Short mmCIF file of C-alpha atoms and ligand atoms in Angstrom, two decimals:
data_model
loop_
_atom_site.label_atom_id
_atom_site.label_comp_id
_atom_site.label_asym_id
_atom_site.label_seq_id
_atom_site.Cartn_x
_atom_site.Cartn_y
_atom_site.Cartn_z
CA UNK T 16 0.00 0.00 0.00
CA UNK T 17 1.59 2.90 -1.08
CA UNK T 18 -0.66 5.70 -0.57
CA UNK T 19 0.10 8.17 1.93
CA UNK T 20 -3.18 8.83 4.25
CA UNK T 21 -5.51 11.71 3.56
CA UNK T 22 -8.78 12.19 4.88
CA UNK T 23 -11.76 9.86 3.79
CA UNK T 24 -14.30 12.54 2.91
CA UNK T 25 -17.49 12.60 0.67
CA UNK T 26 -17.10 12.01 -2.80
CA UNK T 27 -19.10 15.09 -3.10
CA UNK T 28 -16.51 17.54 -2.18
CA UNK T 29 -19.54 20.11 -1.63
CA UNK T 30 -21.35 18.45 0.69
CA UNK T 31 -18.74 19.40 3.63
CA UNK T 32 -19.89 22.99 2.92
CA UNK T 33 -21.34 23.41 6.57
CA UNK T 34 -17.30 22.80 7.78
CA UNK T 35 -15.34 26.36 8.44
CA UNK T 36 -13.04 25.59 5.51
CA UNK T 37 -12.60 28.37 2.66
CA UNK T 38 -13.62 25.65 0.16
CA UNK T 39 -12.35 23.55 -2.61
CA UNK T 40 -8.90 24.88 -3.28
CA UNK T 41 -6.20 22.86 -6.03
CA UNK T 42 -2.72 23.90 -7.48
CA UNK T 43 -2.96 22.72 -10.61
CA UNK T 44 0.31 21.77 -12.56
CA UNK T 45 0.27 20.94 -15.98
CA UNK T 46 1.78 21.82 -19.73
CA UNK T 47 -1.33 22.82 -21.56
CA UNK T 48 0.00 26.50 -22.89
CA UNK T 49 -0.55 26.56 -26.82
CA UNK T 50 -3.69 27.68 -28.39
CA UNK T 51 -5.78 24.58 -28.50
CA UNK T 52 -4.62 23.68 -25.09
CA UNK T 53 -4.97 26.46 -23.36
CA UNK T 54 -8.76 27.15 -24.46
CA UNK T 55 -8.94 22.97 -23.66
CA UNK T 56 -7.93 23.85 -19.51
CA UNK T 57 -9.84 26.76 -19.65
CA UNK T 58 -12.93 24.33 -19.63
CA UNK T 59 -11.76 22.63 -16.24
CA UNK T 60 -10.85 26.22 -14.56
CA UNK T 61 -14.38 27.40 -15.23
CA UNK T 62 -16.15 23.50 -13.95
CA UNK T 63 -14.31 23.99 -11.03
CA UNK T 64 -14.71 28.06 -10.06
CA UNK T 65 -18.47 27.29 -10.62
CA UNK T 66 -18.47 24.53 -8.46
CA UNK T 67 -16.89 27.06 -5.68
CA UNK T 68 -13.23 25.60 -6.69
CA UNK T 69 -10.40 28.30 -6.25
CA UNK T 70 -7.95 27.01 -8.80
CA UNK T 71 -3.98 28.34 -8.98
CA UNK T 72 -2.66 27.70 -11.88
CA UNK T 73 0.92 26.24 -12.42
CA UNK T 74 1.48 25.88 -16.13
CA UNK T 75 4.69 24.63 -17.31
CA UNK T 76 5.26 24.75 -20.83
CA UNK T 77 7.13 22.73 -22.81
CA UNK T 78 5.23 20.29 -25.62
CA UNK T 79 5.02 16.72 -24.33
CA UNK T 80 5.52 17.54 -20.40
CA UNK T 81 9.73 16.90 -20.10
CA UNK T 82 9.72 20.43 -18.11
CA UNK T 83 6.53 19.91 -16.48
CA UNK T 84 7.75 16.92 -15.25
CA UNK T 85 11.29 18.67 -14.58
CA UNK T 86 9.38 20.98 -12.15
CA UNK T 87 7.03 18.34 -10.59
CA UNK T 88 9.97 16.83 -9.02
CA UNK T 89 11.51 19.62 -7.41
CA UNK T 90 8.36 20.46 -6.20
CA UNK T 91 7.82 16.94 -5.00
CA UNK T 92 11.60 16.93 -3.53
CA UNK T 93 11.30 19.87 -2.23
CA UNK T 94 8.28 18.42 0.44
CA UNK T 95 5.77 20.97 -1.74
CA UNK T 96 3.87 18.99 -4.64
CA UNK T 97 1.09 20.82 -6.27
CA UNK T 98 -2.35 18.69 -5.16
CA UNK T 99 -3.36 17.44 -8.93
CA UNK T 100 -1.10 17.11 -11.49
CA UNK T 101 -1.04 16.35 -15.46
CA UNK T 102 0.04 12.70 -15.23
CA UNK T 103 0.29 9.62 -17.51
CA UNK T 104 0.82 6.18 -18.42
CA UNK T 105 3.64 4.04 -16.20
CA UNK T 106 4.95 7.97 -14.36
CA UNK T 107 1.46 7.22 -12.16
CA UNK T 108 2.79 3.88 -10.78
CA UNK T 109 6.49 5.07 -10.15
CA UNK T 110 4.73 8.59 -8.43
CA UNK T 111 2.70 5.61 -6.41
CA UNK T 112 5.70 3.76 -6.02
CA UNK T 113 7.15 6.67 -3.96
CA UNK T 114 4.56 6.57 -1.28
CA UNK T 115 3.47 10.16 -2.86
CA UNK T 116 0.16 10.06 -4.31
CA UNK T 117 -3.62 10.31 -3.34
CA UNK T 118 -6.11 7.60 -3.28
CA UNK T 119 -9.31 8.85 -5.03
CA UNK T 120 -11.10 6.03 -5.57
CA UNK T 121 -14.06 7.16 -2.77
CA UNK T 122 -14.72 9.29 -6.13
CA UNK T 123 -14.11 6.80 -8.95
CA UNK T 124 -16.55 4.57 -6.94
CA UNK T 125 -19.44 6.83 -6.49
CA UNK T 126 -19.15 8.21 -9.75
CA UNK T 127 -18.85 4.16 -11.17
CA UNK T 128 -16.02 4.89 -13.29
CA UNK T 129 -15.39 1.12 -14.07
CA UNK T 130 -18.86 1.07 -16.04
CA UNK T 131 -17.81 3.79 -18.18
CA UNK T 132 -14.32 3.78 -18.58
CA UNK T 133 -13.14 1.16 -21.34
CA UNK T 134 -10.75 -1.29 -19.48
CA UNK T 135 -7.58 -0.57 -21.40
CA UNK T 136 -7.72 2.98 -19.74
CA UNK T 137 -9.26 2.24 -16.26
CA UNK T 138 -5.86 0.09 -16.24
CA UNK T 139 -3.64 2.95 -16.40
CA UNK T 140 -5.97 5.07 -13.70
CA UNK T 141 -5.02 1.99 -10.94
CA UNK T 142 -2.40 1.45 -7.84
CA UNK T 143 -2.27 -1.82 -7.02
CA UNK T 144 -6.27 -2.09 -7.36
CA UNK T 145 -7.22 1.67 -5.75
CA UNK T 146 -8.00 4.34 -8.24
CA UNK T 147 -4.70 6.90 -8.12
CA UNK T 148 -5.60 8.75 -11.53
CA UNK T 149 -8.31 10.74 -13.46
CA UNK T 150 -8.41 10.00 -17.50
CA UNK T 151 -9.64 13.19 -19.75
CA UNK T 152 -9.39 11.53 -22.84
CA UNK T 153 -8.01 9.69 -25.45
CA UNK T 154 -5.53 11.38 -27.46
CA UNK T 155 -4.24 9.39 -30.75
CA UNK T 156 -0.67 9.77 -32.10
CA UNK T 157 -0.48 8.51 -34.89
CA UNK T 158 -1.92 11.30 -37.11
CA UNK T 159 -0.69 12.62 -40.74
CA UNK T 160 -2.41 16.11 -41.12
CA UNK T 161 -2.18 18.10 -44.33
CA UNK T 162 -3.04 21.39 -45.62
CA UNK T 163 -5.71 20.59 -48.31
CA UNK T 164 -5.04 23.47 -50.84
CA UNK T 165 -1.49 22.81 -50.86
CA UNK T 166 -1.65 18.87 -51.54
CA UNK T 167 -5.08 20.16 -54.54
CA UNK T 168 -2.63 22.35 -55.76
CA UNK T 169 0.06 19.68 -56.37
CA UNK T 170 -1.83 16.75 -57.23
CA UNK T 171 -1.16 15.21 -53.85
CA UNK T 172 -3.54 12.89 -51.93
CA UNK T 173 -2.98 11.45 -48.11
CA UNK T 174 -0.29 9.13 -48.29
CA UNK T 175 -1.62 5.85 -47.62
CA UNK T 176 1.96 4.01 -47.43
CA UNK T 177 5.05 5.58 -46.65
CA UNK T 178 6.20 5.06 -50.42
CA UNK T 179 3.40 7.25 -51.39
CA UNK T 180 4.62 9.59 -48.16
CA UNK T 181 7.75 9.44 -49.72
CA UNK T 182 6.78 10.42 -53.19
CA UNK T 183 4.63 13.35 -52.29
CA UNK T 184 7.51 14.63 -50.39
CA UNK T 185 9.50 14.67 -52.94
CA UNK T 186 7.24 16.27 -54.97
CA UNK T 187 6.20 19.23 -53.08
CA UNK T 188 9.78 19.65 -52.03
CA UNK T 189 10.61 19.58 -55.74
CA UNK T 190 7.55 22.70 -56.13
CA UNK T 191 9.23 24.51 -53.31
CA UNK T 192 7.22 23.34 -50.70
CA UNK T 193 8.37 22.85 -46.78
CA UNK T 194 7.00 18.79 -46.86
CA UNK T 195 7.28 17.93 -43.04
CA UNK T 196 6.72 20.76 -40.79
CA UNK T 197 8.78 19.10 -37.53
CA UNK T 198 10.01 20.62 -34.66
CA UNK T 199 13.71 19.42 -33.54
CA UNK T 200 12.73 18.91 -29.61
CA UNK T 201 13.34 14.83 -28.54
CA UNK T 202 9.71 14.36 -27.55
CA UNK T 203 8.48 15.15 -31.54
CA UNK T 204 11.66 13.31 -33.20
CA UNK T 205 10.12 10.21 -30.50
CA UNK T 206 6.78 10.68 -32.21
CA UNK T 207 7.38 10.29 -35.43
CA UNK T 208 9.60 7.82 -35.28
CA UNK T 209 6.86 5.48 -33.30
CA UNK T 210 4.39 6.30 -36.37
CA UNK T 211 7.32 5.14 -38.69
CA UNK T 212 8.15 2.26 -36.19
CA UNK T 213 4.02 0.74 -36.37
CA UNK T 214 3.84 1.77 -39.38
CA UNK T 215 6.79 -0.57 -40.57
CA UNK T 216 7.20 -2.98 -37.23
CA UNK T 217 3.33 -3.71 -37.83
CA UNK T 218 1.26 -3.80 -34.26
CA UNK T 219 2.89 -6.88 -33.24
CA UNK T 220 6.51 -5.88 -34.03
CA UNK T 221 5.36 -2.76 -32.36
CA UNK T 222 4.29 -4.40 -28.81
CA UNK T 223 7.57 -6.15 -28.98
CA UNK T 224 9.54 -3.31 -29.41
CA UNK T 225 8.46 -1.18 -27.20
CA UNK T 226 6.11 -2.65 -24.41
CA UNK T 227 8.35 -5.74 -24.14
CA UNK T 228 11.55 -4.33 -25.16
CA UNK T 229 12.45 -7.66 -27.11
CA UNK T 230 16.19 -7.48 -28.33
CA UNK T 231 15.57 -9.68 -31.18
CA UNK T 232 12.86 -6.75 -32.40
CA UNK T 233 14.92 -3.71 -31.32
CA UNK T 234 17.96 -5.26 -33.56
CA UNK T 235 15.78 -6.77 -36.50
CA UNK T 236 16.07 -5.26 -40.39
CA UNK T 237 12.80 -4.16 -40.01
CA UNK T 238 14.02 -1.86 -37.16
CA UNK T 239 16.73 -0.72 -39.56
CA UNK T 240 14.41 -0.14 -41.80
CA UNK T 241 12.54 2.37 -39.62
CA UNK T 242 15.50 4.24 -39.42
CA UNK T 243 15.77 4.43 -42.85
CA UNK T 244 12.68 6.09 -43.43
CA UNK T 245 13.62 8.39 -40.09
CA UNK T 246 16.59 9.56 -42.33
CA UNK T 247 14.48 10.21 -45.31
CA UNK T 248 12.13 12.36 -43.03
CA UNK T 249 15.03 14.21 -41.77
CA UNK T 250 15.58 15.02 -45.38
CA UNK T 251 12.13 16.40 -45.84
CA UNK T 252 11.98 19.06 -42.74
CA UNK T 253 13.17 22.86 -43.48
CA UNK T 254 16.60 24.14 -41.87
CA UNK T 255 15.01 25.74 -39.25
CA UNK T 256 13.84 23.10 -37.43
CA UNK T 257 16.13 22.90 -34.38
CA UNK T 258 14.04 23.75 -31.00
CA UNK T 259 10.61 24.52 -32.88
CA UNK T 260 7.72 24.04 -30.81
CA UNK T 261 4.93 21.79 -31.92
CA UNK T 262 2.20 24.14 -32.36
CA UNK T 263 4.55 26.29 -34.62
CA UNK T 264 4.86 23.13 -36.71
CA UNK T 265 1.36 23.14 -36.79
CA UNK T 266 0.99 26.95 -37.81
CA UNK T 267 3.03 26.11 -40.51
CA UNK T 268 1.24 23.59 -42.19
CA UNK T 269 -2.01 25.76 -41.46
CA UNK T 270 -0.79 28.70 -43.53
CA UNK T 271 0.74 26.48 -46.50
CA UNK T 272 4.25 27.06 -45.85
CA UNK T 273 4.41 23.23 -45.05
CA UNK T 274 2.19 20.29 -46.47
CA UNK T 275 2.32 17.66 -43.52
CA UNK T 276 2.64 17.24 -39.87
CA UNK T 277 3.01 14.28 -37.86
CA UNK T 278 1.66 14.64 -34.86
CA UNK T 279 -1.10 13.43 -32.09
CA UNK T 280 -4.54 15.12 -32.48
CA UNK T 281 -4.11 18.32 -30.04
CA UNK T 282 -2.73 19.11 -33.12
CA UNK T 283 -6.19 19.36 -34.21
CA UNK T 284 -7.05 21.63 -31.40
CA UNK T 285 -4.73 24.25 -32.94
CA UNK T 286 -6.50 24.12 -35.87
CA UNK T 287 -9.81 24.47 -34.85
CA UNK T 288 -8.71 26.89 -32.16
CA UNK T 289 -7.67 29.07 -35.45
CA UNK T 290 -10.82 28.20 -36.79
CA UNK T 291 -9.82 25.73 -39.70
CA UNK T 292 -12.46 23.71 -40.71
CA UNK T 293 -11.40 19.53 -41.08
CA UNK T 294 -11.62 18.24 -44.53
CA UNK T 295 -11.95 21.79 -45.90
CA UNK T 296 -8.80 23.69 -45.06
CA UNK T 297 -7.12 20.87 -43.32
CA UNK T 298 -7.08 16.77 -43.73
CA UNK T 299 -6.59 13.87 -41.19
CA UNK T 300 -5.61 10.77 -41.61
CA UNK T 301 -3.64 7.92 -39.88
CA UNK T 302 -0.30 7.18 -40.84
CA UNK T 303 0.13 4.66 -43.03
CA UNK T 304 0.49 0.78 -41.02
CA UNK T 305 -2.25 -1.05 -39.09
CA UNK T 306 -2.78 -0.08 -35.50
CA UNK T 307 -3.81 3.09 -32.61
CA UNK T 308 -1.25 4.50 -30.66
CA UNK T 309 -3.63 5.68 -27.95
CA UNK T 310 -2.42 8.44 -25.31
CA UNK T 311 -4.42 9.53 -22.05
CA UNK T 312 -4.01 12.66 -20.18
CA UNK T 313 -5.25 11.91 -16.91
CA UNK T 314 -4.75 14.06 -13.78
CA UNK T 315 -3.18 11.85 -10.67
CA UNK T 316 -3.84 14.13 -7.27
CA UNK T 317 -0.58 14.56 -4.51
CA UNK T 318 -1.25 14.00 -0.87
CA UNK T 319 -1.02 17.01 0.89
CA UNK T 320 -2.26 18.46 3.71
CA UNK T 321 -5.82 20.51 4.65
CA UNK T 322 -9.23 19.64 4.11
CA UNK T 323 -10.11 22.30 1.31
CA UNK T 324 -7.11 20.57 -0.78
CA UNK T 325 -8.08 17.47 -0.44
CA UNK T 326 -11.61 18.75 -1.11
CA UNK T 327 -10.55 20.31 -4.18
CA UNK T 328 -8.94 17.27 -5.37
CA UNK T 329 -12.54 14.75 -5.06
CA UNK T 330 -14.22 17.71 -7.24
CA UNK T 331 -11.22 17.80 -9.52
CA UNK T 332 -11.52 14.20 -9.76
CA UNK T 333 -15.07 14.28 -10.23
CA UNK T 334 -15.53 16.52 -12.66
CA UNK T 335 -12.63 15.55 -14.60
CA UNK T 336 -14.79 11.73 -15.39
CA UNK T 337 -18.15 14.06 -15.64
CA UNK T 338 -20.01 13.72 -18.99
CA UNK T 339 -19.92 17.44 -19.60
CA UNK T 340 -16.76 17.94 -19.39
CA UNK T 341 -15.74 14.81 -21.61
CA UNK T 342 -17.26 16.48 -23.99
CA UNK T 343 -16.25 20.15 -24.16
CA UNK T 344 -12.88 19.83 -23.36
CA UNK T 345 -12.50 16.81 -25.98
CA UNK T 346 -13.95 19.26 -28.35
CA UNK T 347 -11.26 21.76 -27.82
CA UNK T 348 -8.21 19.57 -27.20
CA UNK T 349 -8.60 17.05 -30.46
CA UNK T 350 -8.89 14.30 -28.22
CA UNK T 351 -12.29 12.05 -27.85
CA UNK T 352 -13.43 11.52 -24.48
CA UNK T 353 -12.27 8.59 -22.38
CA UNK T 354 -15.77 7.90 -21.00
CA UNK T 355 -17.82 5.24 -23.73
CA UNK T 356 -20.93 6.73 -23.14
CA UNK T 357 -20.01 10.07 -24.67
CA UNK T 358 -22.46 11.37 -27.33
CA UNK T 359 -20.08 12.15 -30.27
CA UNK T 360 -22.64 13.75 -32.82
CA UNK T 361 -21.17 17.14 -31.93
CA UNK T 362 -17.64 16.27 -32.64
CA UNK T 363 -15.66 16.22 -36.27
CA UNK T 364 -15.01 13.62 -39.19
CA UNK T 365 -10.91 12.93 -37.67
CA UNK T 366 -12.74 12.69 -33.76
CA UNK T 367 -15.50 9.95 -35.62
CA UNK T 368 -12.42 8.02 -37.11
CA UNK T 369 -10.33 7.55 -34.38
CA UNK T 370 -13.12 6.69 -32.05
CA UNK T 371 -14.45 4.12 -34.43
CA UNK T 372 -10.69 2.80 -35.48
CA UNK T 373 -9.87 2.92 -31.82
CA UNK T 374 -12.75 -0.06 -30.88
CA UNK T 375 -11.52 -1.90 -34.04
CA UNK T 376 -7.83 -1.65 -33.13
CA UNK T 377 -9.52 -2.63 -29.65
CA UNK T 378 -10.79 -6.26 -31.11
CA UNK T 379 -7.81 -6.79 -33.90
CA UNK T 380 -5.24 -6.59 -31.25
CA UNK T 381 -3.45 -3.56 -32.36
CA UNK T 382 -4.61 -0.64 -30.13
CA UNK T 383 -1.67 -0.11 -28.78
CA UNK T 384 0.40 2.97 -25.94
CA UNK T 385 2.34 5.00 -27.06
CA UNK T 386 5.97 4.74 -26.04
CA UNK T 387 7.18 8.61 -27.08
CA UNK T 388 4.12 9.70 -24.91
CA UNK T 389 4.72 7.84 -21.83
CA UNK T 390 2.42 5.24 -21.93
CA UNK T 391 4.04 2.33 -22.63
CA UNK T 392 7.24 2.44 -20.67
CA UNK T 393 8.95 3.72 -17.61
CA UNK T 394 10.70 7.07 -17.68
CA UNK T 395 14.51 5.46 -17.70
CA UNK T 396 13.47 2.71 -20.33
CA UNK T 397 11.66 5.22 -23.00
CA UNK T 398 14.10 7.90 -22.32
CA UNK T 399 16.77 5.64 -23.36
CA UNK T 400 14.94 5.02 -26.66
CA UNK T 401 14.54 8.49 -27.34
CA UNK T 402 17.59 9.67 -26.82
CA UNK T 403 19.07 7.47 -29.66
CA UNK T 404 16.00 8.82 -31.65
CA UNK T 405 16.97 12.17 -31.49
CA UNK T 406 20.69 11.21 -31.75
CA UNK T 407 20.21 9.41 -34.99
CA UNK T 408 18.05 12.39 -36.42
CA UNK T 409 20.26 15.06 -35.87
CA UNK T 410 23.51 13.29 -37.13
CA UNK T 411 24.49 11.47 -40.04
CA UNK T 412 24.70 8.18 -37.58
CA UNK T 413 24.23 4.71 -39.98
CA UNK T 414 20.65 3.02 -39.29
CA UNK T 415 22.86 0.19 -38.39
CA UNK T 416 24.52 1.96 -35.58
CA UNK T 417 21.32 3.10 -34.26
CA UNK T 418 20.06 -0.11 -33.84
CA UNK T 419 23.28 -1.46 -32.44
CA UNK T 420 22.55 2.07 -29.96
CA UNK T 421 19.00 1.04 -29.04
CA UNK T 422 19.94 -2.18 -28.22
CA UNK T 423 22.41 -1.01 -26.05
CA UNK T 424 20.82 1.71 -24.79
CA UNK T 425 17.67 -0.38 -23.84
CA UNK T 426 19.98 -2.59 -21.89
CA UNK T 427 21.73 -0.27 -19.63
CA UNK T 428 18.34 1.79 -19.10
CA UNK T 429 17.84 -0.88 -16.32
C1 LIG Q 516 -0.14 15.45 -24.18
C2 LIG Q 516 -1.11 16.39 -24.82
C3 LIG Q 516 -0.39 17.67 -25.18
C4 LIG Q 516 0.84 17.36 -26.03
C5 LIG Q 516 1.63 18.58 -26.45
C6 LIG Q 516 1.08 15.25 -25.05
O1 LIG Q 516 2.01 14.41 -24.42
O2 LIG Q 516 -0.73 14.21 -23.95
O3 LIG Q 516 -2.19 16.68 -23.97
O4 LIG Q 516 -1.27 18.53 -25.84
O5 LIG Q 516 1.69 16.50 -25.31
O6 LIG Q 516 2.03 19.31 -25.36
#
């Protein structure tokens, strides 16, 4: 048992209103900053002000979370942690695993969240059986999106292989035309590369890889292969690309100075947050290769002392699961909402196709975490991938010697 104690109270944070407490009070820290996101946590502030919440805000931005999670552990070292925090994947169980976290599950149980969270998801949410984490939604990565005038203008359609990907890159960079828009930062080298990597590995190469961390996988020719394609991506980004946040990446395919990013769908949230309308001025689809590389934002609360904290963290908890705010904030951040009994007739044509490939990938065996987003590996062991990633991508290092790095790497992450 590695919770720390904190008060058994209500579910219903409210309902201790008669106590002499200033009310529901949470230090939120979290990386949502661009655009999209930032109109996406804007939905939460508001839910939780009109529920009576007093909500300080502790952005730290930095696509991905590396800095957020930089500053969550001084803060945790330092004997201050925020009370809820942007948390995901396998980083829940090691912040469990350090005798630091919250048990909410007097809220997951009132609320039922087992009947309406899929099981794949409630998984991640879980200590050792007690509920430790809040899911928002379901984020996919593995996302081509396009500027539609630019790829009409050239002939182009969505690449449906990477040959074709290939091709049209060649072309548009032949017509003068940025054809990746990529930002050099580790986390977005980390997620294209896993879209190459299922895209090439297949689903089952891909579980290998990088939820069992086979060797025979991470050294195969198909894994060589990957890097292959990583070096003909590398050829197809503009010279500029060193440091460039996502979102910029994203502005740049929205205003046609770029045909293509790859990217998880609060990319969408940028461009709907600018007002670009999907399958008019911008396309979706999923990169080419069987599979769902799902990611979930979930919130996992900090123990920490004083009743109006720990009430603000039940009501954070509570409405994070509610069905209203599934909904609005999925609409704003890209994602769909993690609950299954969602209505989605409100959201877009990319939201309709990942929900709907997401329960096939469900039954077929391929829905899958994503490693470069936290979900499928520990800090130490997915850092280590990365890092050879990123190394590879900004050098002229041999596919061969990547593996050869990766398997090594992989090895001594232990
Ligand atoms: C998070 C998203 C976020 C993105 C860019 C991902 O890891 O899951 O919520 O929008 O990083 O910051």
């Amino acid at each position: 048992m590695k919770f720390t104690a904190i008060a058994a109270i209500s579910s219903i944070a409210l309902s201790s209103a008669t106590s002499a407490i200033a009310g529901p009070e949470a230090e939120v820290l979290h990386w949502w900053t661009s655009g999209g996101e930032a109109k996406s946590v804007a939905v939460l502030q508001k839910e939780f002000a009109d529920n009576g919440g007093t909500w300080t805000d502790m952005p730290v931005a930095g696509g991905g979370g590396d800095a957020a999670m930089a500053a969550l552990r001084a803060r945790v070292l330092s004997g201050n942690a925020p009370t809820a925090v942007q948390l995901k994947g396998p980083a829940i169980q090691e912040w469990y695993e350090e005798g630091v976290l919250a048990d909410i599950s007097s809220v997951a149980e009132a609320q039922g969240w087992s009947a309406v969270l899929p099981a794949s998801i409630a998984g991640h949410m879980k200590c050792e059986g007690s509920w430790c984490a809040a899911p928002v939604n379901v984020h996919r990565v593995d996302w081509i999106w396009a500027n539609a005038s630019v790829l009409e203008a050239n002939g182009i359609d969505m690449p449906s292989t990477w040959d074709e990907f290939n091709a049209a890159a060649e072309k548009l960079q032949a017509a003068g035309i940025i054809p990746l828009a990529h930002g050099g930062q580790a986390w977005q080298d980390a997620t294209v590369f896993e879209a190459v990597a299922l895209g090439i590995l297949g689903a089952n190469g891909f579980h290998k890889a990088f939820v069992e961390l086979d060797e025979e996988t991470l050294t195969s020719d198909a894994m060589v292969a990957v890097f292959d394609q990583m070096r003909k991506m590398r050829g197809y980004v503009d010279p500029n690309f060193s440091g460039r946040d996502w979102n910029l990446a994203t502005a740049m395919v929205m205003n046609g100075e770029a045909a293509f990013q790859i990217m998880g769908d609060w990319a969408k949230g940028e461009f709907m947050a600018a007002g670009k309308v999907p399958g008019e001025d911008f396309l979706c689809l999923s990169t080419p290769g069987e599979g769902f590389l799902y990611n979930v934002d979930s919130f996992a609360m900090f123990a920490v002392d004083g009743e109006d904290k720990t009430q603000g963290q039940n009501l954070l908890a509570e409405l994070i699961v509610g069905q209203n705010f599934q909904k609005v904030f999925n609409l704003n951040k890209g994602s769909i909402p993690a609950r299954t009994d969602v209505a989605l007739d409100e959201f877009d044509t990319c939201a309709h196709i990942s929900a709907a490939d997401m329960s096939a990938s469900s039954l077929s065996g391929s829905l899958l975490p994503s490693y470069a987003h936290g979900m499928a590996l520990r800090g130490a062991q997915s850092g280590a991938i990365t890092d050879v990633v990123t190394a590879h991508f900004n050098s002229d290092m041999s596919s061969a010697e990547a593996v050869a790095q990766l398997a090594k790497a992989v090895a001594n992450s232990y």
